[in-house]
Tab-separated table of C-alpha atoms in Angstrom:
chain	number	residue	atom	x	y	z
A	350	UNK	CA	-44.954	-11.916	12.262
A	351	UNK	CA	-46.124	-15.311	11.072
A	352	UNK	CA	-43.822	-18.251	12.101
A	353	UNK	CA	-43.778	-19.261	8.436
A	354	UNK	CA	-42.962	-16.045	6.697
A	355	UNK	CA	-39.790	-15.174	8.617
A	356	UNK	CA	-37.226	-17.115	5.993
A	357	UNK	CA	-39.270	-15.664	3.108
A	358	UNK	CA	-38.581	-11.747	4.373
A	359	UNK	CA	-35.182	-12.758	5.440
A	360	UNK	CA	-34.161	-14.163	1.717
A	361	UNK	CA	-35.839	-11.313	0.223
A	362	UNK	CA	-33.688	-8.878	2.218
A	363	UNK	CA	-30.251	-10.915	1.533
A	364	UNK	CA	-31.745	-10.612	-1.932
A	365	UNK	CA	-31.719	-7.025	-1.547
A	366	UNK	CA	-28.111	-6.698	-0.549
A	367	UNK	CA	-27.386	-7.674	-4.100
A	368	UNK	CA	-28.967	-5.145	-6.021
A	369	UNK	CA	-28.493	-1.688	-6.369
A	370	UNK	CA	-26.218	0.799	-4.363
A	371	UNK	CA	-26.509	-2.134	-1.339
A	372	UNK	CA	-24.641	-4.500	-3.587
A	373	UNK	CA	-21.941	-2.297	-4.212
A	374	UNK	CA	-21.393	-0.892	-0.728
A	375	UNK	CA	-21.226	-4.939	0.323
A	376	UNK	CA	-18.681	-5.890	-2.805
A	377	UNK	CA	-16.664	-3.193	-2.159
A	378	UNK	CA	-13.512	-4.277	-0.253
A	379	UNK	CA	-10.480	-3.189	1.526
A	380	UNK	CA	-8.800	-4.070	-1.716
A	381	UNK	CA	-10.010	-1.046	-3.591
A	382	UNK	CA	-7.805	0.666	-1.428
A	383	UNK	CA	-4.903	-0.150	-3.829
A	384	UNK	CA	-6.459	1.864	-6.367
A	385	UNK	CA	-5.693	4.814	-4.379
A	386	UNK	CA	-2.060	3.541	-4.188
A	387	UNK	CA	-1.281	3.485	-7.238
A	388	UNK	CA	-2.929	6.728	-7.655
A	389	UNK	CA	-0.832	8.331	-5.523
A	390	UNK	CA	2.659	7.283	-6.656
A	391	UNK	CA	1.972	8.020	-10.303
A	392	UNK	CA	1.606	11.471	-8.619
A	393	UNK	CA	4.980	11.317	-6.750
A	394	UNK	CA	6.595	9.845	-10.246
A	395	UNK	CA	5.565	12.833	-12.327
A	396	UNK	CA	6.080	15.134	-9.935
A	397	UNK	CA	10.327	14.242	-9.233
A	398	UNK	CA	10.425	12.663	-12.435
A	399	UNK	CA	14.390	13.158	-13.390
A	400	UNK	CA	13.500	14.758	-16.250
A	401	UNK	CA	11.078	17.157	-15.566
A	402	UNK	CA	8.875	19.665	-16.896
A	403	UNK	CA	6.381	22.350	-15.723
A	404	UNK	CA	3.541	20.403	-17.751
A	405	UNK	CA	4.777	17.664	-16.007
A	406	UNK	CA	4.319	19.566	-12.098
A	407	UNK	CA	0.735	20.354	-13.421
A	408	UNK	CA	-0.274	16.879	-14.167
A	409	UNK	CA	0.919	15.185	-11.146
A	410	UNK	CA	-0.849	18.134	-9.016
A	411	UNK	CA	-4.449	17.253	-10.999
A	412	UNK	CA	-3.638	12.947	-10.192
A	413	UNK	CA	-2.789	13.861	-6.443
A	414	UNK	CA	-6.445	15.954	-6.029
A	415	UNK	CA	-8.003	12.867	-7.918
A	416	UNK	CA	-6.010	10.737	-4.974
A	417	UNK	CA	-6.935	12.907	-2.256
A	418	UNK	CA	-11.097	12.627	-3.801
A	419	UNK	CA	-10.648	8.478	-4.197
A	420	UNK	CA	-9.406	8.076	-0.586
A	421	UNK	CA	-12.160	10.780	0.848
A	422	UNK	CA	-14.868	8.372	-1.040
A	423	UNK	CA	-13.154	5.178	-0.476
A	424	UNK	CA	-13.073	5.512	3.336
A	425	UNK	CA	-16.788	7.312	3.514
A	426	UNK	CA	-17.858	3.926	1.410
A	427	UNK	CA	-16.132	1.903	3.453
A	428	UNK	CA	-17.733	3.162	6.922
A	429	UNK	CA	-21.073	2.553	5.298
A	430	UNK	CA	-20.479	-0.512	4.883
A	431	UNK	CA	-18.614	-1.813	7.949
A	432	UNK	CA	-21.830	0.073	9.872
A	433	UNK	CA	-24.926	-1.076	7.615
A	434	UNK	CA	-23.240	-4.418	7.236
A	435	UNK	CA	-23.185	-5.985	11.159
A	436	UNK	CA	-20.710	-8.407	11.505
A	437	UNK	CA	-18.524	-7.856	8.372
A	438	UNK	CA	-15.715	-5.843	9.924
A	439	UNK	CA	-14.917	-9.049	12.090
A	440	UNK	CA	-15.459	-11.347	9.383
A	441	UNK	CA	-13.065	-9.518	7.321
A	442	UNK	CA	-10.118	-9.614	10.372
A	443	UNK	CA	-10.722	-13.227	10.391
A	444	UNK	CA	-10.811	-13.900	6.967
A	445	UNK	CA	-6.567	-13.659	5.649
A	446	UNK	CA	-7.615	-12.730	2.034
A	447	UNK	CA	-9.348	-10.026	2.707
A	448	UNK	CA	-7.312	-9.177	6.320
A	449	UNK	CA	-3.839	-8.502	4.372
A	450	UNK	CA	-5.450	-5.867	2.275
A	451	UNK	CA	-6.655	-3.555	4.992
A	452	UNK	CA	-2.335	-2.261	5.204
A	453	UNK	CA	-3.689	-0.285	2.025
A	454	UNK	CA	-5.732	2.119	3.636
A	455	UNK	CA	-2.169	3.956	5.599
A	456	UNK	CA	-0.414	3.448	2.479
A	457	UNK	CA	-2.816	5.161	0.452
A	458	UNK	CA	-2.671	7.406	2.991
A	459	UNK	CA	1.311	7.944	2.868
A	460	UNK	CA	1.086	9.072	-0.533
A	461	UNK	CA	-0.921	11.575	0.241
A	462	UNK	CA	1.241	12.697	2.970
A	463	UNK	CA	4.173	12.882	0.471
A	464	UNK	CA	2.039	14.849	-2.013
A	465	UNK	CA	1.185	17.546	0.946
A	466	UNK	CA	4.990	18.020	1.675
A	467	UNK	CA	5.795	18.144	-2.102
A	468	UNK	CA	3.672	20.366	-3.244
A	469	UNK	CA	1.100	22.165	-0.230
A	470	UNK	CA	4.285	22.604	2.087
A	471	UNK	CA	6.223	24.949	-0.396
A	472	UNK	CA	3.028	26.978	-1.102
A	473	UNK	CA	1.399	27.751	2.256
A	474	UNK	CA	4.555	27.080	4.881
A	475	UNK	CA	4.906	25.763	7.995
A	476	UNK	CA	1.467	25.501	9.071
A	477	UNK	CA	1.180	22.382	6.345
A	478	UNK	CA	4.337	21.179	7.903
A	479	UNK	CA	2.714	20.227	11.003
A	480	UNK	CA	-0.488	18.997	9.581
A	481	UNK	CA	1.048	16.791	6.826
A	482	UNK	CA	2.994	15.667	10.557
A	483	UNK	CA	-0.481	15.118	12.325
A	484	UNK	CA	-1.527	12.997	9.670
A	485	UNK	CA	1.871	11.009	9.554
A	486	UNK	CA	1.529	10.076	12.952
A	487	UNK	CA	-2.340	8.862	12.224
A	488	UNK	CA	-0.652	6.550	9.085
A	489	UNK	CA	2.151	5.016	11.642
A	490	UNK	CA	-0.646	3.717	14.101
A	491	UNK	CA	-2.347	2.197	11.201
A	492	UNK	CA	0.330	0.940	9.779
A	493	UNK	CA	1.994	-0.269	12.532
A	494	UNK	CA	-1.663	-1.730	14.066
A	495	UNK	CA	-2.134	-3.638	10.388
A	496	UNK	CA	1.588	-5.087	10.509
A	497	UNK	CA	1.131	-6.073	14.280
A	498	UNK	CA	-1.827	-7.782	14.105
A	499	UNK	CA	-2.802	-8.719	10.722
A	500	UNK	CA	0.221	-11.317	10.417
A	501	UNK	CA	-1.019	-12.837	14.315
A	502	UNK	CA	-4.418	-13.157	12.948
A	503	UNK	CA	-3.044	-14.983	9.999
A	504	UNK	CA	-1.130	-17.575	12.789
A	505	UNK	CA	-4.580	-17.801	14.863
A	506	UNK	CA	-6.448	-18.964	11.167
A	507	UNK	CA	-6.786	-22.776	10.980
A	508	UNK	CA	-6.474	-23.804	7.476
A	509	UNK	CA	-3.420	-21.415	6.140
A	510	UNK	CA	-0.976	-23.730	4.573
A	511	UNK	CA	2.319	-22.809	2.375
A	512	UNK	CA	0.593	-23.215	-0.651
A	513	UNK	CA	-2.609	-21.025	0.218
A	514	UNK	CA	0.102	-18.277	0.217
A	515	UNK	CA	0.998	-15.209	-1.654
A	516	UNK	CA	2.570	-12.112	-2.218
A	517	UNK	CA	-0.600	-10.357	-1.001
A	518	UNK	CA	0.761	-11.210	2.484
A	519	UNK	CA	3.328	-8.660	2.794
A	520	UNK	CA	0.991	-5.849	2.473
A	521	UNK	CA	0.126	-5.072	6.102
A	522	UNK	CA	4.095	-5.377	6.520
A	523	UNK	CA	4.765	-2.867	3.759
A	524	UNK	CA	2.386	-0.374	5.051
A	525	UNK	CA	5.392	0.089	7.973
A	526	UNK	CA	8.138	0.995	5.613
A	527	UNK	CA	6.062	2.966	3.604
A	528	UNK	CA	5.140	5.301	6.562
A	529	UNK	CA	9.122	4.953	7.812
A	530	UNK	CA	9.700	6.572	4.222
A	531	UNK	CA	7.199	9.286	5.039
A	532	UNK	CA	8.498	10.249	7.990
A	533	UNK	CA	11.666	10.622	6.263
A	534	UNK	CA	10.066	13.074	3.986
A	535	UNK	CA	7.877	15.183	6.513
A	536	UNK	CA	10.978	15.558	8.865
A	537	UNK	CA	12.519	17.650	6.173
A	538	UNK	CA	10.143	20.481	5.839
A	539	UNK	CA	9.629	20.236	10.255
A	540	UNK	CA	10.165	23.893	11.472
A	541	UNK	CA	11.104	22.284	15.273
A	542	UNK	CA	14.363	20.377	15.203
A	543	UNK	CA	13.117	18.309	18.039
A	544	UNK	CA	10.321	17.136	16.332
A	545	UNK	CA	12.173	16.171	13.493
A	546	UNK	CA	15.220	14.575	15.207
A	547	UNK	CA	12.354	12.530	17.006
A	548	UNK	CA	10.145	11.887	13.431
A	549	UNK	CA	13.493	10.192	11.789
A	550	UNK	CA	14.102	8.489	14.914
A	551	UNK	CA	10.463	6.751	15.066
A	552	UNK	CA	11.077	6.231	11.101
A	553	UNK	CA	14.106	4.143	11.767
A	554	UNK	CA	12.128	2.053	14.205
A	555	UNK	CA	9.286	1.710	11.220
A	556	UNK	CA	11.469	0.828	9.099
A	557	UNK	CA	13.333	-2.228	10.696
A	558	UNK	CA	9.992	-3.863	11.886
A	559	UNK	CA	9.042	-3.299	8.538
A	560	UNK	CA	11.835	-4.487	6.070
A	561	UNK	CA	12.720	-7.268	9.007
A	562	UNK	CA	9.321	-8.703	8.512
A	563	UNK	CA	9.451	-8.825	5.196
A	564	UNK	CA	12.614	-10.107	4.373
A	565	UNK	CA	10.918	-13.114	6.430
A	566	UNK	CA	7.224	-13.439	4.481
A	567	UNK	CA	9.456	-12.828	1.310
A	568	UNK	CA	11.897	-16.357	2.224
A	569	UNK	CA	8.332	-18.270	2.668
A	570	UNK	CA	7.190	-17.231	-0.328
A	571	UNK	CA	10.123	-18.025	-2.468
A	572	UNK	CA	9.501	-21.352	-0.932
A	573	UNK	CA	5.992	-21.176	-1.744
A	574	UNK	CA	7.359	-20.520	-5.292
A	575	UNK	CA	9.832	-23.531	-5.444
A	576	UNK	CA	7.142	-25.963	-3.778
A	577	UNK	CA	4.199	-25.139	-5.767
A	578	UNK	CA	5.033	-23.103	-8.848
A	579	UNK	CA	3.749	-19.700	-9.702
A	580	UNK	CA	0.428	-18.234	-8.392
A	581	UNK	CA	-2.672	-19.006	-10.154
A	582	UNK	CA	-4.079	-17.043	-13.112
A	583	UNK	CA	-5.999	-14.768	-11.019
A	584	UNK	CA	-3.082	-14.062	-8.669
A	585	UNK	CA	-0.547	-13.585	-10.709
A	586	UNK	CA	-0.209	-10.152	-11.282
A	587	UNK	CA	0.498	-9.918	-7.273
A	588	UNK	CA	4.134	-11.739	-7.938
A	589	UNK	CA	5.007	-7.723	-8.672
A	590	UNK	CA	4.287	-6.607	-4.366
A	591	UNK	CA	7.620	-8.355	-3.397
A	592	UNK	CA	8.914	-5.127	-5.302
A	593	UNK	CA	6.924	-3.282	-2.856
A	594	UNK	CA	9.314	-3.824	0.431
A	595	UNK	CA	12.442	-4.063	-1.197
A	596	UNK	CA	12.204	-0.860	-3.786
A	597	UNK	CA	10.124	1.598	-0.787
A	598	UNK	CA	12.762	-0.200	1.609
A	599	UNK	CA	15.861	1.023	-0.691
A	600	UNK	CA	14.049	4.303	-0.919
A	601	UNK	CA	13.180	4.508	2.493
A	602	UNK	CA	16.380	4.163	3.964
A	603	UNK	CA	18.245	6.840	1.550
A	604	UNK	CA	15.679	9.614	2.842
A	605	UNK	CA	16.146	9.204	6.071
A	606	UNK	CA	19.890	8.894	5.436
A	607	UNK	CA	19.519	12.214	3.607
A	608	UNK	CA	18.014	13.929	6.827
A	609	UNK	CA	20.040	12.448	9.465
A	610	UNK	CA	22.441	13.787	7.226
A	611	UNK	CA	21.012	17.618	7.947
A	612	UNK	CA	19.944	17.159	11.298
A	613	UNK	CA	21.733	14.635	13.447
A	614	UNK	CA	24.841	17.380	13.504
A	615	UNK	CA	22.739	20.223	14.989
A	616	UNK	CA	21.064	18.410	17.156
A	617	UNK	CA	24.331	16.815	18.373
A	618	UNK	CA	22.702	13.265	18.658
A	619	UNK	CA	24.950	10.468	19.121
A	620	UNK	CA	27.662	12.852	20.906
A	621	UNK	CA	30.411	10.295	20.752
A	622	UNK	CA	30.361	10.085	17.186
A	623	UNK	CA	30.427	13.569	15.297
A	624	UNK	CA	29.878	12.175	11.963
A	625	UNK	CA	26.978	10.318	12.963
A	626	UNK	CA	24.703	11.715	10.346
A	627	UNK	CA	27.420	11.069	7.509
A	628	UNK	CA	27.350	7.538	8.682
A	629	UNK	CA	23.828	6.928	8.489
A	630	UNK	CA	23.517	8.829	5.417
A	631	UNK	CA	26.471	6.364	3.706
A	632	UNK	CA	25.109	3.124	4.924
A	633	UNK	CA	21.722	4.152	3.431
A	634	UNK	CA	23.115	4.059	0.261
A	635	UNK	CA	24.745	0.597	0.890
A	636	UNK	CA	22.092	-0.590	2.010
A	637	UNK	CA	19.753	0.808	-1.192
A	638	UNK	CA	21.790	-0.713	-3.346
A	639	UNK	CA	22.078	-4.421	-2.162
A	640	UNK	CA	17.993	-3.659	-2.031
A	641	UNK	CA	17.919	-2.645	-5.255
A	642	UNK	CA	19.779	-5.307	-6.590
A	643	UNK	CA	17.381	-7.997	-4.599
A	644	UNK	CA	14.239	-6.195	-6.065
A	645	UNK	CA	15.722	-6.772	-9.326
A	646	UNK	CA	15.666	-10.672	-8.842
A	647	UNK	CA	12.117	-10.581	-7.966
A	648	UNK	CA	11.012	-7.706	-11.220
A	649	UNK	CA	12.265	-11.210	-13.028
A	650	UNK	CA	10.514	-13.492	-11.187
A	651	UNK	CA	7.420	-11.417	-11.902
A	652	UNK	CA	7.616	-11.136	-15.540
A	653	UNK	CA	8.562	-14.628	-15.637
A	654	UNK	CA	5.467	-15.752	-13.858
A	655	UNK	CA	3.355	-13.081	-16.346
A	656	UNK	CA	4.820	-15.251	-18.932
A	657	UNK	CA	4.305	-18.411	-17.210
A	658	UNK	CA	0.250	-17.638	-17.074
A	659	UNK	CA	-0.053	-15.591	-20.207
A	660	UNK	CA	-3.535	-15.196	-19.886
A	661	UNK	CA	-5.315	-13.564	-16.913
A	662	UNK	CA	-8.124	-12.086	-16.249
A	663	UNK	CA	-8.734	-8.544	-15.149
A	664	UNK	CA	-9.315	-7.700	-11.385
A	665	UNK	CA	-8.556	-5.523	-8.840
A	666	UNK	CA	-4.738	-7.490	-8.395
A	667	UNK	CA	-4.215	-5.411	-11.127
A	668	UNK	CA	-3.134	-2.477	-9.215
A	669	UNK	CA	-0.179	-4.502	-8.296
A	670	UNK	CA	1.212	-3.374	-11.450
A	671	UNK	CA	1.510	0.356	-10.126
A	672	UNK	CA	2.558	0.990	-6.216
A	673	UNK	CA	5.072	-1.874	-6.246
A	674	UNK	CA	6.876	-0.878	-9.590
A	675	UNK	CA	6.018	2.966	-8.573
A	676	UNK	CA	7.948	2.653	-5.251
A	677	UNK	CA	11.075	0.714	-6.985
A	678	UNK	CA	11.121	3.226	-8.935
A	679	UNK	CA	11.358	5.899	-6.784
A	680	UNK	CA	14.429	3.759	-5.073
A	681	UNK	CA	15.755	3.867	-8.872
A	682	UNK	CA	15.442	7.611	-8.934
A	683	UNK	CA	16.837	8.101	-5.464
A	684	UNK	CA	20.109	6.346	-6.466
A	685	UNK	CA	20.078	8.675	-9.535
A	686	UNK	CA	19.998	11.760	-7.129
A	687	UNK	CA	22.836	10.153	-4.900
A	688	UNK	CA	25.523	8.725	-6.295
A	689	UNK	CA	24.784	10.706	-8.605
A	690	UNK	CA	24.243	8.540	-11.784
A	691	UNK	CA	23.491	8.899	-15.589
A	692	UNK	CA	21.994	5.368	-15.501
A	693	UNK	CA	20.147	4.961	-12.826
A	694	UNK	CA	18.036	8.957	-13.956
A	695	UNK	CA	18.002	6.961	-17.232
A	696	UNK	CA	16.244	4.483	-16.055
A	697	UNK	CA	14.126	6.056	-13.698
A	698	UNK	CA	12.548	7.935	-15.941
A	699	UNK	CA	12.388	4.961	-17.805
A	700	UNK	CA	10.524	3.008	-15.140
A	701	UNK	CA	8.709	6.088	-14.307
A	702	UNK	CA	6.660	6.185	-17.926
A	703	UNK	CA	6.377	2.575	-17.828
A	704	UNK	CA	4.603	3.117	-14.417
A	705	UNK	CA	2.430	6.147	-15.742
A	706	UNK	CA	1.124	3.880	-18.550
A	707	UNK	CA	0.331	1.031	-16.845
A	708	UNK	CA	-1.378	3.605	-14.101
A	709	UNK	CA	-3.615	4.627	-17.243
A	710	UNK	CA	-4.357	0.914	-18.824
A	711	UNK	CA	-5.638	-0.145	-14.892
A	712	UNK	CA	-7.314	2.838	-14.207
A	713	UNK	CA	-9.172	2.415	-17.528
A	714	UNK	CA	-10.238	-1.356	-16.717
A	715	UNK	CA	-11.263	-0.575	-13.624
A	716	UNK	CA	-13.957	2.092	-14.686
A	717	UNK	CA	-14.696	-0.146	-17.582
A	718	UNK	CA	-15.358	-3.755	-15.186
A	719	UNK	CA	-16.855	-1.332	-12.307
A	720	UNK	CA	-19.578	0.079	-14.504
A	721	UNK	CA	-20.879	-3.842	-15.212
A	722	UNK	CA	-20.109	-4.144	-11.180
A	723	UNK	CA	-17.952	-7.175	-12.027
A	724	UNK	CA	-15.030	-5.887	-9.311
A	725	UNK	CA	-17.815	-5.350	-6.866
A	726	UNK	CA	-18.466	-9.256	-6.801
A	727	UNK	CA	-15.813	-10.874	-3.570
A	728	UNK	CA	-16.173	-14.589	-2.768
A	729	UNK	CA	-14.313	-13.962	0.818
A	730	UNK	CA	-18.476	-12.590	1.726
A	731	UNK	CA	-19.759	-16.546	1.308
A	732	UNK	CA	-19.053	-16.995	4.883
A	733	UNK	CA	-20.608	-13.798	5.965
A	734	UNK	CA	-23.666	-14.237	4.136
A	735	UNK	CA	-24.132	-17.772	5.036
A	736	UNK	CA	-23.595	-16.910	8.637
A	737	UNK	CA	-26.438	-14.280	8.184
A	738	UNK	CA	-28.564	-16.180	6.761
A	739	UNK	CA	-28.391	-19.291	9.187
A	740	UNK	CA	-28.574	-16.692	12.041
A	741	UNK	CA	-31.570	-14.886	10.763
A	742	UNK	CA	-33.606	-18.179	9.996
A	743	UNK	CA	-32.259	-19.561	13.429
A	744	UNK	CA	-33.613	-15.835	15.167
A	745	UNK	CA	-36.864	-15.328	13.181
A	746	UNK	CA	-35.109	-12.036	12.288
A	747	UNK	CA	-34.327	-9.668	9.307
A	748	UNK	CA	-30.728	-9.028	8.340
């Protein structure tokens, strides 16, 4: 190689990672990973809507295989890229924006789970019991891995200040209570008591680093809010995630109240108190409904921030109209089931085709902006690329 001609290969191959399948392998973030989010709890919506229909089974069975294929691509995509792409994977731990989102990929993930336990489980037994359990205890090391470490990282960045904050933060934290909920779920349909005394057990434990955390990130960012007004245009749509902790949190907590319920008794845990599981199972109502009540605040503060900004454009934040709303709703519906309650099934099914419509307008601008590769274009890569480049003219090597 020629001492001169080194840059000129090495811009014409940084040149080449924006064009063609290359470009959209680089562009495409862990933030597509909330498309498969809100995938999957339009799925869970339609398929306990309150008012329910066979049609209705039928549909939500055809969005959870469309799930199931997004995630399958999603991840294969996003191994190419993390493995083509040297260096990305630790540019993207260090880099907050892009850090927070990677507490998708287990949430995605939960949905999934729920969808195998709703609708595999009652068709082919046991045996997809314990695999839908397998996978559950895959999601809780991610989850609990990405709400570890992802907020640490965040402390170790230099730069972060209150205002550079947003809602995107609690993500990683979420992705806890979201598996806490699961376990809930996949400790019903467990043929070995042990197992599933131990699942809701673990699910507890999710579920208080989880909602703890949150309740902590959600007190800086109402400070954020009071300090330094709404987010901007392109952010605003995330002002919905607070929803996220608090309505999966609510939901979260009456599930596994509902299965302590069943099996604390026969397992005879907590052999002082008899009535353990009726305990557990009351205060997770209690607790669902001050929840509830707090999400409620913050759906205001959302559309009030909507209002604010008017005018946004379209991007991937988008999604943050679906699994937030999708999971208070499911606390909505859950309250309908337990108290039990003409308004709150009312509502829920209320919430529930609100949810299913907004599902179809983001799914539709996605496709549309993802033809013209418009979502596939991240400004967290600047650093990487200029890192690349300097490195590669500094080497005399090709990227």
């Amino acid at each position: 190689m020629y001492p001169g001609s080194a840059p000129t290969i090495t811009e014409d191959r940084l040149a080449a990672n924006h064009r063609g399948w290359r470009r959209v392998v680089l562009g495409f973030t862990p933030s597509w990973f909330t498309v498969t989010m809100g995938t999957g709890i339009t799925s869970i919506l339609l398929h306990n809507l309150p008012y329910n229909g066979r049609w209705l089974y039928w549909i939500s069975v055809v969005i959870f295989c469309l799930d199931i294929l997004l995630f399958v691509s999603f991840l294969c995509i996003s191994v190419v890229r993390y493995t083509i792409f040297k260096g990305l994977w630790s540019e993207t731990l260090r880099n907050p924006a892009q850090a927070v989102f990677l507490g998708t990929f287990p949430m995605g993930l939960s949905t999934i789970i729920n969808m195998i336990v709703f609708v595999c489980v009652p068709a082919w037994g046991d045996r997809v019991a314990v695999f839908a359990w397998a996978l559950w205890w895959i999601d809780i090391a991610l989850a609990v891995a990405c709400n570890f470490y992802i907020p640490y990282a965040i402390m170790q960045t230099p730069g972060v200040t209150l205002s550079s904050m947003n809602a995107s933060w609690l993500l990683p934290i979420v992705a806890d209570i979201v598996a806490s909920a699961t376990g809930a779920i996949v400790a019903n349909v467990l043929p070995n008591e042990q197992h599933a005394l131990w699942t809701v057990i673990i699910s507890y434990i999710l579920w208080g680093t989880g909602v703890s955390t949150a309740m902590l990130i959600l007190a800086m960012y109402y400070s954020r809010l009071m300090f330094h007004d709404v987010p901007p245009k392109e952010m605003v749509v995330s002002s919905f995630i607070p929803l996220g902790p608090l309505g999966q949190g609510a939901a979260g907590i009456q599930l596994l109240g509902q299965v302590s319920l069943k099996i604390f008794k026969r397992n005879n845990f907590i052999p002082a108190v008899l009535t353990a599981g009726q305990i557990f199972y009351v205060a997770g109502i209690l607790i669902a409904l001050v929840m509830w009540g707090f999400g409620l605040m913050w759906l205001f503060f959302a559309l009030a921030a909507l209002y604010r900004r008017r005018r946004f454009p379209f991007n991937l934040n988008w999604w943050a109209f679906t699994f937030p709303l999708g999971v208070y709703t499911v606390a909505t519906t859950t309250l309908a089931q337990e108290l039990p309650s003409v308004f709150f099934k009312v509502l829920g099914t209320i919430l529930s085709v609100i949810e299913t419509m907004l599902w179809i307008m983001v799914a539709v601008g996605t496709v549309r902006y993802s033809l013209n590769r418009r979502l596939f274009q991240s400004p967290a890569l600047g650093s990487w690329i200029e890192k690349k480049r300097q490195n590669s003219k500094e080497n005399g090597t090709l990227v």
